C-alpha cells in the first residue's frame, strides 16, 4: 500500500505496448504507463510534436492503446478544447488529455496552454518535463535548469528554469499539481483526483531523461527521486488555489533535511561544466523556488 | 414553405448559413473584416436561436486547431478568418486537409501586410491553393449563404472528405447589405444530412491519426488520395448545385458559371465579387459589338480545367483577371488556366491582368477598357504583347 | 452511393512493432528465491515488458523479446533480486 491506492489494485492492461521505439529507461514511457493505470479507457490523448510522437511507432500501427490525435507543435490545448467541446455537445464520456513536452507547454505552445486554462476548458494538460528539446536532439528550453549543458548551451544554460506550475496557479484554474516519474503512486492519485474536477487541470510531470541528461538508463527512477530529495523538484498539489506540499516532498520543507544538490548534479553528465560558484547560485535558486511556493501554502 | 427575404451583409449571410447548417462547434479569433461573422453567431447562440458551443480562443492558429479537434471528434464545426489570421493558421490548414477532416471555413479576403491594409484582394485566399482544401469564391451575398450550406454537404460527402473554404471579398460583400433569401430550416435539413466523416475519435476506441509512416510511399499515396478526392469532388459539386437548384431555383453552374458565352469569341475569366463588375463590362462591350463572354470561376480547387477548355475551345482570346499575384511569376488563376488549356490543346491566346491588389478599386469601365485594348491587339497583330499586365487606374 | 475508401493517415495498436529485445546489452535475470512479490519492477518498467503472473511460481516474468535491458527494474528492486547479466 502506497498512499491511498494499492499497487495490486492497479489495472494491468497495457496502454504502452512492448516493442515501442522509446530510448531505454525513457521517463515518458513510464509516464504513459501511469496515465493508463490511472485513467484507462476514458482517455483521448492529444499529442503535439515531441518524443511521444516517435514513441507511438510507425504507421499503420502504433504502440499505445489510447486513441491519439497527433497535432502540430503549438496547437495541442486548442485541439483538446475542440475535442472536449465536441464530446460535451454529443454527451459522450471522455477524459481529454494533452500529453506535451516542455516545448509544447512552456515555449511554442504556451499561448495555447494559457488560452485553454483561462477559458477553463475541460481538459487535463500534462507537461512531461524532460528539461530540454529531446526529440530534436537535446536543445535548451525555458524549462532547462540553470547550468545544464545542452547542444545549444555548450557551457551550461545561463538562465533559470521558468516556473510553469506557479504560472498556471496564477491562472486560477481548479487544479494544479506537480508529479514525478519517480513517484508513480503520487502521480496516479493526482490524475484520479484531477479527473473528478470539471475545468482545466494542469499536472507538471518531472521526467529525467537518460539520453539528454547523460546518465545511465538504469537510473531514471533514482535521478527522479534525487530531484525530490534534494529539493530540486517539489511535489505539490493545489485544489482551487490552495497549495499543499505532497507527502514525498514534505520532509524537504526543512532545508536541513534535503540531500546536497551536489549529489543530484554529479550523477548526470549535463552539469559537468558547473563550477562551485555556479552550484551556489543554483542552490540559492532552489531556496527561492521553495520560498515562493510555500507562500501559497 | 414560407419565403423569408432579409437584408444581409455577406458576413451575416455566412452566419445565417452556419446556423441553418446546424453547426455544433464554432471557434474563431476576431480580425477585420471577418469579425462580424462570429459576432452574429455569438448573438444567435446566446439568444438561444442556435444550439452550438462557441470556443473563444486566443489566436487563429488555435481557432482552426479547436475546430479541427471538434470536427475530428464527431461534430460539424466552423471557423472564419482573414488575411494575417489565415497566415497564422497556415500550419493547421495543411494538417486538417492531411487528416481528411470535413470542416468549413469562411475567408473574408483581405490584403496581407506589410504595410497594414484592410481592403480586399485575394492574396490571402489564393496562397492556400496547394493545401488540399476545397476552395470556392462567392460573387454576391445570396451565393455566400447558399455556398456555405453547399460546402458542408460537399466537404462531408464520402467521395470527398476534405475541408473547404469559401472566399468573400472584404467590405464589397462582407459589409455590404443585399437582399438574401433565407431558406426554410426544413429545406436545409433535407439537403444537408447528419454529420458524416471518415473516422471519429472516441474513448475506448484506440486509433491514432497522424503518426509517422513506416514508408514515405504510404505518405505519398495519402497526398495522392487528397488530390484524387479533390478531382472527384467535381462531380459532387455539380450534383449539389443541381439539387440546390431544384430546391431553391438558384443554380451557380457548379464549378464555373458562364455569362454570354455561347457565341463568344473572347472570354473574361475571374473570381470573386468583381465578377459582378465583369458582367456589367460584358453588357457594355456587347452593346458596342464585341463578342465577349464571362467565365466565373466559382471553384478554384478543384480547378475546373476541362470545364474551361470546353467553353473556350475555338475562342480567339481570353483575359484572366487576378486579384493576387505569385510575385516573380504571374497571377495564380492565370497560371492554372494557361497550364491546363495548353495541356488540353486549347490554343487560345491568354493575357493576365493583375488588378485590384491592396483594394485598389476596379470598375466595369476599367475592365471594359482593358478588354477592348486586348481585343484590338489580337485582331490587329494576332499576338499578346504584354501577357502579364499590372493594371493601375 | 457506395462507400469510398480513402487512404487515411490512421493506425491501429500493435504489440511488438519493433523487436526491441535485440537492443539489449545486458539482460535482467530474476532470482525468484529472493523475490518478495512487491511488484516494484512491474510498476517501474518503462517498457511494459515485465508481467505479473500470479498463478506462476515465478510471479514476475520478463518478456525478453522486447525488454531493452535498461536496468531500471534491477535498480528499483528493494531486495536486489534482479541482476543485469551481459548478453552473449
XYZ file of C-alpha atoms in Angstrom:
778
model
C 0.000 0.000 0.000
C 1.412 3.336 -1.075
C -0.747 6.375 -0.367
C -4.430 5.642 -0.912
C -4.044 3.142 -3.757
C -2.696 -0.381 -3.512
C -0.229 -1.414 -6.183
C -2.100 -4.725 -6.549
C -5.292 -2.931 -7.489
C -3.708 -1.082 -10.389
C -5.016 -2.180 -13.802
C -2.655 -4.476 -15.651
C -3.895 -3.576 -19.113
C -1.008 -2.248 -21.195
C -1.593 1.203 -22.625
C 2.043 1.480 -23.703
C 2.894 -1.631 -25.675
C 6.163 -3.596 -25.694
C 8.264 -3.094 -28.816
C 7.839 0.687 -28.915
C 10.812 2.777 -30.029
C 11.445 4.819 -26.846
C 15.053 5.032 -25.625
C 15.947 2.535 -22.850
C 14.959 3.962 -19.458
C 12.589 6.512 -21.008
C 10.624 8.581 -18.468
C 7.878 9.439 -20.980
C 7.244 5.724 -21.450
C 6.866 5.440 -17.673
C 4.516 8.390 -17.568
C 2.321 6.951 -20.314
C 2.058 3.661 -18.423
C 0.943 5.505 -15.273
C -1.574 7.543 -17.237
C -3.105 4.279 -18.477
C -3.146 2.816 -14.961
C -4.836 5.943 -13.620
C -7.468 6.726 -16.241
C -7.535 3.799 -18.662
C -10.055 3.627 -21.478
C -11.629 7.004 -20.792
C -8.628 8.876 -22.188
C -8.409 10.602 -25.562
C -4.812 11.730 -25.904
C -3.750 14.846 -27.796
C -0.050 14.674 -28.642
C 1.892 17.591 -30.117
C 5.288 17.086 -31.750
C 7.751 15.585 -29.288
C 9.338 12.339 -28.183
C 5.926 10.742 -27.674
C 5.214 11.219 -31.374
C 8.124 8.883 -32.006
C 7.289 6.506 -29.150
C 3.980 5.798 -30.913
C 5.983 3.913 -33.527
C 5.429 3.626 -37.244
C 2.130 3.514 -39.151
C -0.011 1.635 -39.974
C 0.390 0.574 -36.339
C 1.204 2.286 -33.074
C 2.496 1.251 -29.688
C -0.279 2.516 -27.449
C -3.876 1.745 -26.627
C -5.089 5.310 -26.195
C -6.977 6.992 -29.038
C -4.431 9.624 -30.125
C -4.869 12.858 -32.013
C -1.427 13.848 -33.290
C -1.247 17.591 -33.777
C 1.200 20.353 -34.718
C 3.510 21.644 -32.019
C 1.714 24.829 -30.978
C -1.863 23.561 -31.206
C -2.356 20.866 -28.579
C -4.506 22.602 -25.967
C -6.695 24.202 -28.629
C -7.278 20.849 -30.323
C -8.075 19.357 -26.918
C -10.563 22.177 -26.289
C -12.260 21.246 -29.550
C -12.353 17.551 -28.708
C -13.807 18.339 -25.277
C -16.378 20.695 -26.805
C -17.494 18.017 -29.265
C -17.791 15.376 -26.554
C -19.809 17.775 -24.390
C -22.158 18.508 -27.291
C -22.527 14.792 -28.067
C -22.942 13.857 -24.393
C -20.132 11.287 -24.621
C -17.806 10.452 -21.751
C -14.171 11.264 -22.429
C -11.148 12.439 -20.495
C -9.255 14.665 -22.892
C -5.567 14.720 -22.003
C -2.861 16.848 -23.591
C 0.440 14.995 -23.361
C 3.023 17.655 -24.120
C 6.723 18.170 -23.531
C 8.382 21.274 -22.143
C 8.446 22.913 -25.593
C 4.771 22.350 -26.348
C 3.929 23.510 -22.817
C 6.231 26.324 -21.835
C 7.534 27.675 -25.125
C 5.946 27.260 -28.565
C 2.666 26.009 -27.048
C 2.481 28.481 -24.176
C -0.135 30.873 -25.610
C -2.419 27.966 -26.396
C -1.972 26.480 -22.940
C -2.708 29.816 -21.292
C -5.747 30.330 -23.517
C -7.312 26.976 -22.685
C -6.586 27.489 -18.970
C -8.134 30.953 -18.915
C -11.258 29.640 -20.675
C -11.497 26.791 -18.196
C -11.858 24.174 -20.907
C -12.468 20.685 -19.563
C -9.096 19.077 -20.235
C -6.044 17.788 -18.387
C -2.721 19.182 -19.576
C 0.235 17.043 -18.593
C 3.617 18.621 -19.154
C 6.158 15.802 -19.418
C 9.173 17.852 -18.477
C 12.496 16.361 -19.565
C 14.009 19.837 -19.363
C 15.150 20.252 -22.986
C 14.010 19.644 -26.563
C 14.970 15.977 -26.563
C 13.204 14.913 -29.740
C 15.297 17.258 -31.866
C 18.478 16.329 -30.024
C 18.790 17.989 -26.601
C 18.433 21.741 -27.202
C 17.744 24.112 -24.329
C 14.188 25.097 -23.474
C 12.819 27.604 -20.985
C 12.496 24.615 -18.623
C 16.167 23.618 -18.824
C 17.669 24.335 -15.391
C 20.433 26.830 -14.768
C 23.868 25.437 -15.528
C 22.763 22.481 -17.650
C 24.603 21.561 -20.835
C 22.533 21.147 -23.973
C 23.510 21.156 -27.641
C 22.644 24.864 -27.769
C 24.216 25.741 -24.385
C 27.639 24.131 -24.539
C 28.951 25.937 -21.459
C 25.765 25.482 -19.451
C 22.491 27.409 -19.545
C 22.832 30.913 -18.139
C 19.152 31.460 -17.304
C 16.933 29.864 -14.683
C 14.066 27.424 -15.197
C 10.681 29.018 -15.829
C 8.218 28.160 -13.052
C 5.264 26.991 -15.122
C 3.248 25.312 -12.315
C 3.100 28.643 -10.470
C 2.181 30.475 -13.666
C -0.686 28.002 -14.097
C -1.656 28.511 -10.456
C -1.988 32.234 -11.222
C -4.491 31.352 -13.955
C -6.732 30.383 -11.010
C -7.556 27.024 -12.558
C -9.208 24.497 -10.231
C -6.351 22.003 -10.236
C -2.563 22.363 -10.477
C -0.104 19.703 -9.392
C 3.453 18.618 -9.861
C 4.453 14.970 -10.094
C 7.492 12.850 -10.857
C 8.095 9.575 -12.652
C 9.983 8.558 -9.513
C 6.706 8.626 -7.525
C 4.144 6.769 -9.642
C 1.517 6.307 -6.941
C 1.550 10.031 -6.179
C 1.121 10.771 -9.919
C -1.679 8.212 -10.330
C -3.541 9.562 -7.305
C -3.245 13.099 -8.631
C -4.612 12.064 -12.024
C -7.548 10.344 -10.354
C -8.311 13.430 -8.287
C -7.905 15.768 -11.264
C -10.354 13.809 -13.384
C -13.143 14.404 -10.856
C -12.858 18.161 -11.332
C -14.579 19.897 -14.235
C -12.497 22.557 -15.916
C -8.847 22.992 -16.709
C -6.365 20.778 -14.874
C -2.583 21.117 -15.068
C -0.081 18.454 -14.000
C 3.648 19.001 -14.420
C 5.469 15.658 -14.527
C 9.202 15.743 -13.885
C 10.802 13.283 -16.309
C 14.574 12.702 -16.057
C 15.861 11.672 -19.483
C 18.938 9.393 -19.577
C 19.731 10.318 -23.180
C 19.577 14.064 -22.711
C 20.790 14.359 -19.135
C 23.673 11.964 -19.676
C 23.082 9.292 -17.035
C 22.840 5.510 -17.207
C 19.329 4.385 -18.265
C 19.007 2.211 -15.147
C 18.986 5.391 -13.036
C 15.830 7.112 -14.345
C 13.831 6.487 -11.193
C 16.809 7.129 -8.901
C 17.539 10.509 -10.518
C 13.840 11.429 -10.325
C 13.821 10.626 -6.617
C 17.047 12.532 -6.017
C 15.477 15.595 -7.614
C 12.793 15.463 -4.936
C 15.148 14.518 -2.080
C 17.495 17.415 -2.863
C 14.592 19.849 -3.177
C 15.343 20.482 -6.871
C 11.815 19.327 -7.695
C 8.906 19.951 -5.332
C 5.808 17.777 -5.386
C 2.671 19.720 -4.556
C -0.991 19.864 -5.323
C -3.307 22.860 -5.439
C -7.048 22.400 -5.475
C -8.820 25.717 -6.102
C -5.602 27.599 -5.494
C -4.785 26.099 -2.085
C -1.270 24.703 -2.242
C -0.398 21.581 -0.270
C 3.078 20.108 -0.392
C 2.668 16.429 -1.306
C 3.853 13.756 1.167
C 7.077 12.772 -0.681
C 8.298 16.397 -0.585
C 7.042 17.299 2.903
C 10.279 16.491 4.767
C 12.217 18.816 2.475
C 10.405 21.947 3.532
C 13.096 21.815 6.153
C 16.234 22.757 4.224
C 18.489 20.776 6.562
C 16.761 17.510 5.673
C 17.444 17.882 1.952
C 20.245 15.871 0.373
C 23.041 18.048 -1.063
C 22.248 19.274 -4.573
C 25.759 18.133 -5.495
C 24.500 14.510 -5.162
C 21.913 15.203 -7.876
C 24.359 17.103 -10.092
C 27.193 14.609 -10.013
C 25.317 11.585 -11.350
C 24.346 13.484 -14.526
C 26.693 14.438 -17.349
C 24.769 17.581 -18.268
C 26.089 19.556 -15.282
C 29.736 18.684 -15.937
C 30.728 22.286 -16.642
C 29.085 23.619 -13.470
C 31.577 25.488 -11.255
C 31.360 25.675 -7.457
C 30.240 29.250 -7.773
C 27.500 28.292 -10.200
C 26.437 25.457 -7.902
C 25.959 28.021 -5.118
C 23.834 30.096 -7.441
C 21.772 27.037 -8.343
C 21.306 26.249 -4.642
C 20.049 29.747 -3.947
C 17.623 29.442 -6.867
C 16.220 26.251 -5.322
C 15.747 28.035 -1.982
C 13.991 30.826 -3.820
C 11.572 28.397 -5.512
C 10.725 26.879 -2.105
C 10.229 30.307 -0.535
C 7.908 31.405 -3.301
C 5.864 28.215 -3.291
C 5.443 27.985 0.469
C 3.949 31.496 0.473
C 0.909 29.893 -1.164
C 0.524 27.063 1.372
C -42.828 26.746 -47.468
C -42.508 30.299 -46.311
C -40.141 32.606 -48.147
C -38.101 34.905 -45.949
C -36.033 37.652 -47.506
C -33.683 39.577 -45.254
C -31.246 42.356 -45.941
C -27.920 40.878 -45.001
C -24.260 41.740 -45.270
C -22.059 38.972 -46.652
C -20.809 38.266 -43.151
C -24.333 37.915 -41.772
C -25.190 35.670 -44.707
C -22.342 33.410 -43.579
C -23.661 33.443 -40.017
C -27.172 32.546 -41.175
C -25.821 29.701 -43.293
C -23.846 28.356 -40.332
C -26.970 28.460 -38.195
C -29.054 26.754 -40.887
C -26.345 24.074 -41.294
C -26.787 23.194 -37.600
C -23.108 23.667 -36.804
C -22.290 22.442 -33.292
C -18.889 23.981 -32.529
C -17.655 27.382 -33.673
C -14.268 28.812 -32.838
C -12.691 31.988 -34.146
C -10.480 34.934 -33.329
C -11.523 38.442 -34.309
C -9.892 40.099 -37.309
C -11.227 42.844 -39.533
C -13.205 42.284 -41.755
C -14.195 38.786 -40.576
C -15.261 39.767 -37.068
C -18.956 40.344 -37.598
C -19.439 36.717 -38.683
C -18.611 35.364 -35.240
C -20.270 38.292 -33.512
C -23.522 37.353 -35.246
C -23.069 33.649 -34.481
C -22.405 34.520 -30.820
C -25.634 36.501 -30.797
C -27.536 33.535 -32.275
C -26.098 31.177 -29.668
C -26.517 33.447 -26.652
C -30.073 34.344 -27.593
C -30.941 30.656 -27.855
C -31.603 30.802 -31.600
C -28.765 28.378 -32.307
C -27.702 25.269 -30.397
C -23.909 25.333 -30.571
C -20.846 25.798 -28.429
C -18.502 28.702 -29.125
C -14.874 28.410 -28.102
C -13.451 31.929 -27.898
C -9.800 31.159 -28.500
C -6.694 33.285 -28.163
C -5.486 33.105 -31.784
C -6.396 31.982 -35.287
C -3.955 29.096 -35.044
C -5.979 27.911 -32.082
C -9.276 28.655 -33.832
C -8.618 26.162 -36.590
C -6.967 23.786 -34.112
C -10.115 23.823 -31.960
C -12.363 23.350 -34.973
C -10.127 20.501 -36.153
C -10.385 18.875 -32.696
C -14.160 19.205 -32.609
C -14.688 18.084 -36.198
C -12.425 15.056 -35.810
C -14.385 14.152 -32.676
C -17.727 13.939 -34.410
C -19.452 17.287 -34.873
C -19.980 19.830 -37.627
C -17.633 22.735 -36.958
C -16.925 26.136 -38.455
C -14.400 28.948 -38.332
C -13.721 32.147 -40.235
C -10.799 34.488 -40.680
C -8.991 36.933 -42.978
C -5.516 37.862 -44.128
C -2.991 37.654 -41.281
C -5.325 35.374 -39.380
C -5.210 32.915 -42.240
C -1.437 33.275 -42.455
C -1.194 32.429 -38.751
C -3.457 29.393 -39.307
C -1.476 28.101 -42.243
C 0.031 25.093 -40.477
C -3.396 23.909 -39.309
C -4.830 24.398 -42.811
C -2.445 21.730 -44.087
C -2.946 19.497 -41.068
C -6.739 19.489 -41.432
C -6.542 18.508 -45.097
C -3.982 15.775 -44.470
C -6.191 14.463 -41.663
C -9.175 14.375 -44.065
C -11.493 16.132 -41.627
C -14.570 17.845 -43.108
C -14.603 21.485 -41.917
C -15.944 24.692 -43.421
C -14.093 27.990 -43.115
C -15.090 31.389 -44.453
C -12.285 33.660 -45.631
C -13.156 37.327 -45.880
C -10.388 38.146 -48.348
C -8.071 40.933 -47.248
C -4.669 42.245 -48.274
C -1.615 40.867 -46.487
C 0.946 43.272 -44.959
C 3.302 44.959 -44.799
C 2.011 47.620 -44.831
C -1.211 47.221 -42.860
C -4.219 47.250 -45.135
C -7.747 46.047 -44.505
C -9.120 46.247 -48.079
C -9.847 43.294 -50.291
C -7.517 41.411 -52.507
C -7.234 37.644 -52.939
C -3.627 37.133 -51.790
C -4.622 35.503 -48.515
C -7.057 33.052 -50.065
C -5.038 32.145 -53.150
C -1.941 31.441 -51.049
C -3.806 28.402 -49.676
C -4.191 26.755 -53.063
C -1.717 23.901 -52.505
C -3.134 22.756 -49.178
C -5.753 20.228 -50.261
C -8.864 22.206 -49.274
C -11.885 22.711 -51.476
C -11.714 26.384 -52.437
C -14.564 28.473 -53.761
C -15.446 32.118 -54.328
C -18.786 33.846 -53.940
C -19.925 36.692 -56.144
C -22.785 38.075 -54.037
C -24.399 37.587 -50.665
C -27.086 35.148 -51.803
C -24.341 32.978 -53.241
C -22.460 33.309 -49.957
C -25.360 31.881 -47.986
C -26.145 29.135 -50.486
C -22.484 28.169 -50.914
C -21.674 27.813 -47.217
C -24.505 25.286 -46.881
C -23.403 23.517 -50.070
C -19.811 23.430 -48.907
C -20.746 21.469 -45.772
C -22.527 18.961 -47.973
C -19.579 18.639 -50.402
C -16.962 18.503 -47.628
C -18.837 15.719 -45.818
C -19.520 13.677 -48.953
C -17.709 10.303 -48.588
C -16.261 10.733 -52.080
C -14.565 13.925 -50.888
C -13.947 14.023 -47.103
C -11.888 17.195 -47.236
C -12.247 20.611 -45.600
C -13.499 23.517 -47.663
C -13.038 27.275 -47.626
C -15.156 29.967 -49.199
C -13.883 33.424 -50.117
C -15.972 36.569 -49.872
C -14.393 39.933 -50.628
C -13.739 42.287 -47.741
C -16.338 45.045 -47.444
C -17.530 44.622 -51.054
C -19.501 41.611 -49.802
C -18.671 41.298 -46.103
C -20.079 44.677 -45.064
C -22.468 45.458 -47.919
C -26.139 44.716 -47.491
C -28.124 42.868 -50.146
C -31.484 41.162 -50.069
C -30.929 37.477 -49.303
C -33.490 34.710 -49.464
C -33.224 32.661 -46.276
C -34.247 29.073 -46.976
C -36.520 27.271 -44.589
C -34.769 25.156 -41.945
C -36.632 22.075 -43.151
C -35.339 22.657 -46.679
C -31.753 22.853 -45.429
C -32.275 19.788 -43.221
C -33.452 17.778 -46.218
C -30.479 18.954 -48.271
C -27.799 18.548 -45.603
C -27.844 15.129 -43.903
C -26.384 14.386 -40.459
C -22.662 14.629 -39.922
C -20.517 12.217 -41.937
C -16.742 11.885 -41.600
C -14.100 9.244 -42.295
C -13.296 8.480 -38.630
C -14.117 9.818 -35.181
C -12.057 9.956 -32.012
C -13.854 8.249 -29.131
C -12.885 6.995 -25.691
C -12.151 3.288 -25.686
C -11.665 3.140 -29.464
C -7.909 3.181 -29.964
C -6.905 4.660 -33.282
C -4.249 7.251 -33.912
C -4.261 9.857 -36.644
C -1.001 11.185 -37.943
C 1.843 9.086 -36.564
C 4.988 8.649 -38.652
C 4.585 6.439 -41.709
C 6.894 3.458 -41.975
C 7.351 4.141 -45.676
C 7.256 7.580 -47.364
C 5.454 5.907 -50.249
C 2.408 5.447 -47.959
C 2.543 9.155 -47.188
C 2.773 9.992 -50.879
C -0.272 7.824 -51.533
C -2.180 9.806 -48.867
C -1.315 13.037 -50.648
C -2.332 11.421 -53.942
C -5.653 10.487 -52.380
C -6.196 14.126 -51.337
C -5.595 15.172 -54.924
C -7.814 12.443 -56.383
C -10.595 13.291 -53.951
C -10.478 16.939 -54.991
C -10.758 15.890 -58.620
C -13.604 13.526 -57.694
C -15.301 16.445 -55.936
C -16.077 17.994 -59.326
C -18.896 15.512 -59.831
C -20.169 16.108 -56.306
C -20.098 19.879 -56.799
C -22.154 19.587 -59.975
C -24.681 17.249 -58.338
C -25.003 19.501 -55.312
C -25.576 22.581 -57.478
C -28.340 20.759 -59.383
C -30.027 19.582 -56.227
C -29.880 23.037 -54.656
C -31.289 24.479 -57.835
C -34.230 22.052 -57.685
C -34.924 23.044 -54.080
C -34.466 26.805 -54.369
C -34.433 27.676 -58.066
C -30.908 29.007 -57.747
C -28.047 27.464 -59.739
C -24.494 28.761 -59.960
C -23.327 26.314 -62.587
C -21.356 24.139 -60.163
C -17.667 24.697 -60.859
C -17.955 27.575 -63.315
C -20.733 29.920 -64.315
C -20.854 31.255 -67.861
C -22.402 34.549 -68.940
C -22.949 35.279 -72.645
C -20.514 32.536 -73.551
C -22.418 30.564 -76.182
C -21.429 32.779 -79.126
C -18.441 34.496 -77.540
C -15.046 34.714 -79.250
C -13.322 36.418 -76.317
C -13.586 35.486 -72.662
C -13.158 37.326 -69.419
C -12.159 34.978 -66.599
C -12.366 35.986 -62.966
C -13.411 35.011 -59.450
C -14.966 36.807 -56.509
C -17.108 39.895 -56.059
C -15.723 41.772 -59.060
C -17.339 39.176 -61.312
C -20.392 41.409 -60.844
C -18.455 44.278 -62.475
C -17.307 41.914 -65.204
C -20.956 41.202 -66.034
C -21.532 44.942 -66.456
C -18.435 45.159 -68.642
C -19.687 42.311 -70.820
C -23.040 44.077 -71.268
C -21.275 47.293 -72.225
C -18.886 45.559 -74.653
C -21.706 43.547 -76.211
C -23.611 46.801 -76.846
C -20.502 48.022 -78.648
C -20.449 44.887 -80.812
C -17.663 42.928 -79.110
C -18.289 39.171 -78.966
C -17.364 38.819 -75.306
C -18.424 36.303 -72.668
C -17.631 35.873 -68.998
C -16.466 32.747 -67.193
C -16.789 32.965 -63.448
C -14.515 30.553 -61.615
C -16.688 29.510 -58.726
C -14.277 26.823 -57.602
C -10.514 27.197 -57.936
C -9.793 23.885 -56.130
C -10.615 21.572 -57.738
C -9.535 23.648 -60.707
C -12.178 23.441 -63.460
C -9.696 22.720 -66.259
C -11.867 20.578 -68.572
C -14.865 22.790 -67.944
C -12.900 25.878 -69.046
C -11.479 24.053 -72.054
C -14.900 23.006 -73.210
C -16.207 26.563 -73.162
C -13.095 28.176 -74.619
C -12.180 25.758 -77.402
C -12.373 27.635 -80.694
C -12.211 31.033 -78.998
C -9.903 33.832 -80.143
C -8.590 35.090 -76.836
C -9.083 35.334 -73.070
C -8.102 37.632 -70.235
C -7.683 36.267 -66.737
C -8.142 38.881 -64.026
C -6.164 38.084 -60.889
C -6.626 39.973 -57.643
C -3.397 38.426 -56.323
C -0.017 37.615 -57.766
C 2.615 34.989 -57.360
C 5.327 37.645 -57.220
C 8.077 36.982 -59.713
C 5.750 34.935 -61.899
C 2.120 35.853 -62.682
C -1.382 35.691 -61.228
C -2.290 32.271 -59.833
C -5.593 31.943 -61.730
C -3.762 32.765 -64.950
C -1.039 30.213 -64.238
C -3.596 27.466 -63.649
C -5.601 28.488 -66.704
C -2.748 28.548 -69.222
C -1.160 25.365 -67.902
C -4.348 23.343 -68.250
C -5.543 24.906 -71.521
C -2.136 24.243 -73.049
C -2.157 20.636 -71.928
C -5.702 20.211 -73.224
C -4.685 21.645 -76.621
C -6.903 24.692 -76.430
C -4.857 27.155 -78.453
C -6.243 30.491 -77.333
C -4.007 33.477 -76.534
C -4.433 34.278 -72.847
C -3.485 37.530 -71.170
C -3.141 38.080 -67.455
C -4.251 41.309 -65.814
C -3.156 41.844 -62.245
C -5.533 44.392 -60.752
C -7.266 45.393 -57.575
C -4.282 44.469 -55.409
C -4.403 46.059 -51.951
C -8.021 47.013 -52.508
C -7.456 49.351 -55.462
C -10.915 49.953 -56.862
C -11.639 48.412 -60.254
C -14.824 49.417 -62.066
C -16.637 47.859 -65.004
C -15.275 50.741 -67.101
C -11.728 49.689 -66.210
C -12.448 46.087 -67.095
C -14.107 47.052 -70.374
C -11.206 49.288 -71.408
C -8.639 46.563 -70.717
C -10.692 44.049 -72.683
C -11.166 46.464 -75.579
C -7.414 47.046 -75.915
C -6.767 43.317 -75.707
C -9.270 42.517 -78.455
C -7.924 45.327 -80.681
C -4.391 43.989 -80.264
C -5.351 40.403 -81.077
C -7.438 41.499 -84.052
C -4.667 43.740 -85.441
C -1.473 41.861 -84.506
C -2.670 38.331 -83.671
C -0.495 38.150 -80.536
C -0.471 39.398 -76.952
C 2.483 41.734 -76.405
C 2.342 42.255 -72.655
C 0.922 38.989 -71.369
C 1.219 39.824 -67.678
C -0.019 43.380 -67.213
C -0.261 45.233 -63.946
C -3.257 47.495 -64.241
C -3.150 50.733 -62.240
C -6.007 53.139 -62.706
C -23.823 5.597 -53.039
C -21.158 3.001 -52.364
C -18.720 3.715 -49.547
C -15.487 5.113 -50.962
C -12.258 4.008 -49.360
C -9.653 6.678 -48.899
C -6.015 6.296 -47.930
C -6.155 7.770 -44.443
C -3.332 8.594 -42.003
C -4.727 6.218 -39.373
C -3.049 3.489 -37.318
C -4.130 0.646 -35.051
C -2.459 -0.554 -31.836
C 0.015 -3.392 -32.170
C 2.257 -5.071 -29.650
C 5.809 -5.563 -30.860
C 6.134 -3.124 -33.746
C 9.914 -3.426 -33.307
C 11.839 -6.415 -31.929
C 13.387 -4.213 -29.253
C 14.878 -7.191 -27.395
C 17.751 -7.027 -29.881
C 18.753 -3.615 -28.478
C 19.751 -5.217 -25.186
C 23.348 -5.161 -23.963
C 22.544 -6.545 -20.506
C 19.743 -8.862 -19.546
C 17.759 -8.661 -16.291
C 17.787 -12.047 -14.544
C 15.427 -12.503 -11.608
C 16.413 -14.631 -8.646
C 12.908 -15.805 -7.783
C 14.052 -17.198 -4.414
C 14.793 -13.644 -3.294
C 11.648 -12.061 -4.794
C 9.252 -10.600 -2.215
C 6.467 -10.014 -4.778
C 6.361 -6.270 -4.139
C 5.750 -5.576 -7.872
C 8.103 -2.597 -7.921
C 9.852 -3.982 -11.031
C 6.492 -4.287 -12.805
C 5.483 -0.786 -11.754
C 8.715 0.899 -12.847
C 9.442 -0.999 -16.063
C 9.316 1.693 -18.794
C 8.547 -0.866 -21.477
C 5.579 -2.905 -20.168
C 7.883 -5.920 -20.553
C 7.591 -7.236 -17.009
C 4.420 -9.217 -16.473
C 2.870 -10.244 -13.179
C 1.694 -13.852 -13.405
C 0.068 -14.562 -10.062
C -0.598 -18.201 -10.922
C 3.058 -18.879 -11.661
C 5.700 -19.701 -9.059
C 7.847 -17.040 -10.647
C 5.227 -14.319 -10.004
C 7.043 -11.832 -12.264
C 8.372 -12.666 -15.717
C 10.436 -10.618 -18.169
C 9.426 -10.580 -21.823
C 12.861 -10.840 -23.400
C 11.533 -10.383 -26.929
C 11.034 -6.705 -26.176
C 12.988 -5.875 -22.962
C 15.593 -3.246 -23.933
C 17.787 -4.016 -20.925
C 17.643 -0.530 -19.398
C 18.131 -1.939 -15.887
C 15.541 0.217 -14.094
C 13.970 -2.953 -12.635
C 17.263 -4.064 -11.080
C 17.787 -0.567 -9.711
C 14.378 -0.302 -8.025
C 14.217 -3.862 -6.624
C 14.319 -3.410 -2.847
C 15.865 -6.841 -2.193
C 18.335 -6.828 -5.114
C 16.759 -9.937 -6.620
C 17.438 -8.760 -10.200
C 20.917 -8.792 -11.673
C 21.967 -7.402 -15.028
C 23.908 -10.062 -16.922
C 25.871 -9.130 -20.090
C 24.375 -10.594 -23.268
C 26.163 -13.244 -25.395
